Backbone as JSON, one array per atom type, in Angstrom:
{
  "sequence": "MHTPDSKDSLIAEVAKAADLCMKPYVHSVFLENQLFDDNDFDDLIFKIQCRNIDGEREESMDIELEVYKSGNEVNMTISWKSLIDNPILWQGKHAVWMDSSSGVQCERPSYGNHFESLARRLRTVFKTLLF",
  "N": [[89.47, 110.99, 112.95], [86.95, 112.74, 112.55], [85.44, 116.35, 112.05], [83.4, 118.43, 112.35], [82.96, 119.83, 109.91], [83.73, 117.85, 108.23], [81.18, 116.49, 106.81], [80.23, 119.12, 104.87], [82.71, 119.67, 103.59], [82.84, 117.28, 102.5], [80.6, 117.7, 100.57], [81.5, 119.52, 99.46], [83.98, 118.82, 98.03], [82.81, 116.55, 96.48], [80.7, 118.74, 94.37], [82.75, 119.97, 93.09], [84.71, 118.24, 91.74], [82.39, 117.12, 90.78], [82.44, 119.28, 88.52], [84.38, 119.3, 87.5], [85.04, 117.56, 86.08], [82.78, 116.98, 84.65], [82.36, 119.21, 82.84], [80.45, 121.35, 80.48], [79.06, 121.49, 82.49], [77.33, 122.69, 85.57], [77.51, 121.7, 89.01], [75.3, 121.06, 91.66], [75.69, 119.27, 94.81], [73.99, 117.23, 97.41], [73.94, 115.42, 100.02], [72.13, 112.39, 100.31], [71.23, 110.41, 102.7], [70.47, 110.0, 106.0], [73.27, 111.47, 108.13], [74.0, 109.82, 111.41], [76.16, 110.8, 113.39], [79.59, 112.26, 113.61], [80.85, 109.77, 112.92], [79.72, 108.58, 111.44], [80.54, 107.41, 108.32], [80.09, 105.06, 106.39], [78.17, 104.76, 104.63], [77.43, 106.54, 101.88], [75.44, 108.16, 100.27], [75.21, 110.74, 97.63], [73.56, 112.89, 95.53], [74.34, 114.21, 92.6], [73.04, 117.06, 91.26], [72.54, 118.88, 88.12], [72.93, 121.97, 86.05], [72.84, 123.98, 83.28], [75.23, 125.86, 81.43], [73.92, 128.49, 81.54], [72.48, 128.64, 84.23], [70.79, 127.31, 84.23], [68.26, 124.29, 84.91], [68.9, 121.0, 84.22], [68.16, 118.38, 84.38], [67.84, 115.79, 83.7], [70.63, 115.21, 83.42], [71.83, 114.53, 85.95], [73.05, 113.09, 88.55], [73.75, 109.95, 90.51], [75.67, 108.84, 93.03], [77.21, 106.19, 94.96], [78.61, 105.66, 97.73], [80.93, 104.12, 99.44], [82.4, 101.86, 102.03], [84.35, 99.02, 101.9], [86.1, 96.88, 104.0], [89.38, 98.45, 103.91], [89.07, 99.87, 101.48], [87.72, 102.76, 99.3], [84.42, 102.37, 97.5], [82.34, 103.1, 94.96], [79.7, 104.01, 93.55], [78.67, 105.04, 90.24], [75.81, 106.81, 88.61], [73.02, 107.44, 86.26], [71.17, 109.73, 87.46], [68.07, 109.49, 86.05], [68.02, 108.86, 83.84], [67.6, 105.73, 84.13], [67.79, 103.13, 82.44], [70.43, 103.49, 81.85], [73.72, 102.11, 81.62], [75.65, 101.46, 84.96], [77.73, 102.72, 86.63], [80.71, 101.17, 88.31], [82.92, 101.23, 91.16], [86.05, 100.76, 92.07], [89.28, 99.33, 93.23], [89.69, 99.09, 90.38], [87.7, 99.76, 87.18], [84.79, 99.02, 86.86], [81.97, 98.87, 84.25], [78.19, 97.99, 84.4], [75.48, 95.94, 83.87], [72.33, 97.91, 84.11], [69.7, 96.43, 84.39], [70.09, 94.12, 84.85], [72.69, 93.62, 86.04], [74.87, 92.41, 85.02], [78.42, 92.56, 83.81], [78.55, 95.12, 81.53], [79.76, 96.86, 78.42], [81.84, 99.45, 78.66], [79.95, 102.83, 78.21], [78.94, 105.61, 76.03], [79.6, 108.12, 77.22], [81.12, 107.4, 79.78], [84.37, 107.93, 80.13], [83.67, 110.51, 80.59], [82.21, 109.14, 83.67], [84.29, 107.92, 85.14], [86.58, 109.23, 85.32], [85.24, 110.81, 87.11], [85.17, 109.18, 89.0], [87.57, 108.01, 89.45], [89.08, 110.69, 90.21], [86.93, 110.93, 92.96], [87.34, 109.11, 94.07], [90.16, 109.38, 95.27], [89.79, 111.83, 97.21], [87.87, 110.85, 98.45], [89.06, 109.17, 99.97], [91.26, 110.23, 101.16], [89.96, 112.1, 102.91], [88.17, 110.82, 104.59], [90.08, 108.16, 105.84]],
  "CA": [[88.32, 111.61, 113.34], [85.97, 113.44, 111.58], [85.44, 117.07, 112.3], [81.64, 118.29, 112.55], [82.15, 120.42, 108.76], [83.21, 116.99, 107.47], [80.24, 116.6, 106.14], [80.27, 120.06, 104.27], [83.62, 119.16, 103.66], [82.74, 116.16, 101.28], [79.66, 117.95, 99.57], [82.29, 120.79, 98.58], [84.81, 118.02, 97.37], [81.83, 116.28, 95.15], [80.86, 119.86, 93.51], [84.28, 120.25, 92.53], [84.81, 116.96, 91.05], [82.13, 117.31, 89.07], [82.93, 120.13, 88.04], [85.75, 119.36, 86.83], [85.13, 115.95, 85.12], [81.18, 117.1, 83.64], [82.07, 119.86, 82.14], [80.37, 122.72, 80.9], [78.37, 122.02, 83.6], [77.9, 123.5, 87.03], [76.68, 120.58, 89.74], [74.91, 120.87, 93.08], [75.5, 118.54, 95.39], [73.42, 116.6, 98.51], [73.56, 114.11, 100.9], [70.89, 112.04, 100.75], [71.03, 109.78, 103.22], [70.76, 111.11, 107.29], [74.59, 111.17, 109.15], [73.77, 110.07, 112.83], [77.13, 111.19, 114.16], [79.83, 112.61, 112.73], [81.91, 108.87, 112.03], [78.44, 107.61, 110.4], [80.37, 107.55, 106.65], [80.44, 103.67, 105.65], [77.67, 104.34, 103.36], [77.16, 107.93, 101.81], [74.63, 108.6, 98.95], [74.91, 111.68, 97.18], [72.28, 113.77, 94.69], [74.16, 115.65, 91.88], [72.05, 117.9, 90.43], [73.53, 119.87, 87.08], [72.71, 123.01, 85.43], [73.66, 124.23, 82.42], [76.22, 127.21, 81.45], [73.35, 129.75, 82.02], [72.29, 128.01, 85.25], [69.38, 126.13, 84.09], [68.56, 123.18, 85.74], [69.54, 120.02, 83.35], [68.06, 117.2, 85.36], [68.1, 114.79, 82.9], [71.73, 114.98, 83.56], [71.8, 114.44, 87.4], [74.09, 111.83, 89.09], [73.74, 109.42, 91.73], [76.85, 108.56, 93.81], [76.86, 105.91, 96.41], [80.32, 105.39, 97.84], [80.84, 102.77, 100.67], [83.73, 101.39, 102.4], [84.89, 97.7, 102.64], [87.55, 97.18, 104.78], [90.7, 99.66, 103.56], [89.11, 100.02, 100.73], [86.64, 103.08, 99.85], [83.99, 101.81, 96.52], [81.51, 104.04, 94.32], [78.65, 103.58, 92.09], [77.89, 106.28, 89.7], [74.74, 105.62, 87.73], [72.35, 108.81, 86.23], [69.51, 109.57, 88.38], [66.85, 110.25, 85.64], [68.71, 107.34, 83.0], [67.81, 104.41, 84.94], [68.07, 101.94, 81.97], [71.91, 103.57, 81.72], [74.88, 101.25, 82.28], [76.1, 101.74, 86.15], [79.3, 102.16, 87.21], [81.01, 100.67, 89.75], [84.93, 101.46, 90.8], [86.85, 100.13, 93.35], [90.7, 99.51, 92.29], [88.86, 99.25, 88.53], [86.12, 99.97, 87.01], [83.49, 97.77, 86.43], [80.41, 98.87, 84.19], [76.96, 97.03, 85.09], [73.49, 96.43, 82.96], [71.57, 98.69, 85.39], [68.94, 95.45, 85.06], [70.49, 92.4, 85.16], [74.15, 93.73, 87.27], [76.15, 92.03, 84.22], [79.59, 92.95, 83.28], [79.09, 95.38, 80.01], [80.98, 97.34, 77.34], [81.66, 101.19, 78.71], [78.62, 103.56, 77.31], [79.82, 106.62, 75.46], [79.86, 108.9, 78.47], [82.44, 106.71, 80.37], [85.03, 108.16, 80.53], [83.89, 111.52, 81.99], [82.4, 108.93, 85.04], [85.55, 107.3, 85.36], [87.27, 110.34, 85.93], [84.8, 111.11, 88.79], [85.48, 108.48, 89.76], [89.13, 108.4, 90.24], [89.07, 111.66, 91.8], [86.4, 111.39, 93.79], [88.18, 108.04, 95.41], [91.51, 109.89, 95.65], [89.12, 112.37, 97.69], [87.59, 110.41, 99.62], [90.46, 107.89, 100.67], [92.15, 111.25, 102.35], [88.87, 112.49, 104.15], [87.5, 109.49, 105.38], [90.75, 107.81, 106.64]],
  "C": [[88.12, 112.84, 112.67], [85.57, 114.41, 111.99], [83.68, 117.11, 112.15], [81.86, 119.18, 110.4], [83.1, 119.1, 108.16], [82.65, 116.31, 106.27], [80.15, 117.89, 104.83], [81.72, 119.78, 103.29], [83.83, 118.31, 102.04], [81.7, 116.66, 100.55], [80.83, 118.94, 98.52], [82.81, 120.18, 97.39], [84.11, 117.26, 96.18], [81.73, 117.46, 94.08], [82.24, 119.45, 92.64], [84.36, 119.44, 91.62], [84.3, 117.32, 89.96], [82.01, 118.26, 88.12], [83.24, 120.18, 86.61], [85.19, 118.27, 85.64], [84.11, 116.18, 84.07], [81.08, 118.25, 83.06], [81.77, 120.18, 80.36], [79.16, 123.13, 81.91], [78.37, 122.3, 85.15], [77.07, 122.5, 88.01], [76.64, 121.33, 91.47], [74.93, 119.4, 94.01], [74.96, 118.31, 96.89], [73.04, 115.95, 98.72], [72.27, 113.13, 101.33], [69.94, 111.07, 101.78], [71.52, 110.76, 104.66], [72.77, 110.57, 108.23], [73.8, 111.47, 110.26], [74.93, 110.9, 113.66], [78.46, 111.26, 112.96], [81.28, 111.12, 112.36], [80.89, 108.02, 111.29], [79.04, 107.37, 108.79], [81.11, 106.47, 106.02], [79.36, 103.78, 104.14], [77.24, 105.64, 103.11], [76.15, 108.04, 100.16], [74.38, 110.38, 98.6], [74.17, 111.86, 95.96], [73.48, 114.57, 93.85], [73.96, 116.16, 91.1], [73.05, 119.03, 89.59], [72.46, 121.18, 86.82], [74.06, 123.3, 84.06], [74.53, 125.32, 82.81], [75.24, 128.66, 81.91], [72.2, 129.44, 83.57], [70.8, 127.63, 85.19], [68.9, 125.29, 84.67], [68.69, 121.51, 84.49], [68.96, 118.35, 84.09], [68.28, 115.9, 84.69], [69.71, 114.79, 82.83], [72.48, 115.19, 85.32], [72.29, 113.08, 87.32], [73.68, 111.63, 90.06], [74.48, 109.02, 92.03], [76.72, 107.91, 94.86], [78.6, 106.02, 96.88], [80.02, 104.72, 99.6], [81.99, 102.61, 100.57], [84.14, 100.3, 102.66], [86.17, 97.61, 102.94], [88.41, 98.21, 104.87], [90.46, 100.19, 102.44], [87.39, 101.36, 100.46], [85.55, 102.54, 97.6], [83.22, 102.56, 96.63], [80.24, 103.43, 93.16], [78.5, 104.92, 91.84], [76.5, 105.84, 88.58], [74.0, 107.53, 87.27], [71.1, 108.53, 86.66], [68.15, 109.46, 87.49], [66.59, 108.54, 84.86], [68.55, 106.16, 83.31], [67.96, 102.94, 83.88], [69.59, 102.07, 81.38], [73.11, 102.29, 82.42], [75.47, 102.15, 83.52], [77.84, 101.44, 86.44], [79.77, 101.84, 88.43], [82.6, 100.91, 90.21], [85.18, 101.07, 92.37], [88.02, 100.5, 92.64], [90.46, 99.51, 90.29], [88.1, 99.43, 88.55], [85.91, 98.89, 86.27], [82.05, 98.42, 85.72], [79.49, 97.55, 83.83], [76.07, 97.11, 84.11], [72.73, 96.94, 84.23], [70.68, 97.43, 85.5], [69.15, 94.25, 85.4], [72.18, 92.61, 86.27], [75.12, 93.32, 85.86], [76.74, 92.88, 83.58], [78.37, 93.8, 82.13], [80.03, 96.04, 79.51], [80.94, 99.11, 78.02], [81.16, 101.85, 77.63], [80.06, 104.8, 77.0], [80.44, 107.57, 76.15], [80.75, 107.97, 79.67], [83.59, 106.85, 80.98], [84.67, 109.6, 81.61], [82.66, 110.85, 83.32], [83.35, 108.4, 85.63], [86.27, 107.94, 85.64], [87.19, 110.83, 86.86], [85.22, 110.77, 89.56], [86.74, 107.96, 90.58], [89.48, 109.6, 91.04], [88.21, 111.34, 92.88], [87.28, 110.11, 94.87], [89.18, 108.16, 96.06], [90.68, 110.93, 96.98], [88.67, 111.76, 99.21], [88.24, 109.01, 100.6], [90.96, 108.89, 101.41], [91.11, 111.99, 103.48], [88.52, 111.3, 104.7], [88.72, 108.61, 106.32], [91.77, 108.49, 107.36]]
}
C-alpha cells in the first residue's frame, strides 16, 4: 500500500541518489508521466535535472530514468537526456550497456561507473518503496 506521500518520497530519494553518485553536481527530479492513483507505480519516468556547484543549469548532464516492474523485480534504464547517441544502461539483476540506436549490447562508457552506482542505489530504494 502506498501513501499519498509516496510520489514525493520517490522523487526525493532519486534526487539524493543522483547527488551522491553524480558528484559534484546537484540534482532536481521531476516525474514526467502522470500517476492516476497511489498504486500506479508500474512504469515511472523521471527527468533528473543537473546544476553545477554554483547553481547554474548543466542541461547536457540531465538524465532520464525509467523504472518499471517485471514480476517481483525492479528494472530501469538510465540515459543522458540530450546526448541521445550515447549508450544506455539497462539495469535489472545485472547491468547491461546498449547502443542507443540499435539496442545491441556494447562496452561500458567512461561515465559507466557513475550510472551503475546510481542504478544499484535506486534499485534498492525502489524495491523498498514499491514492494
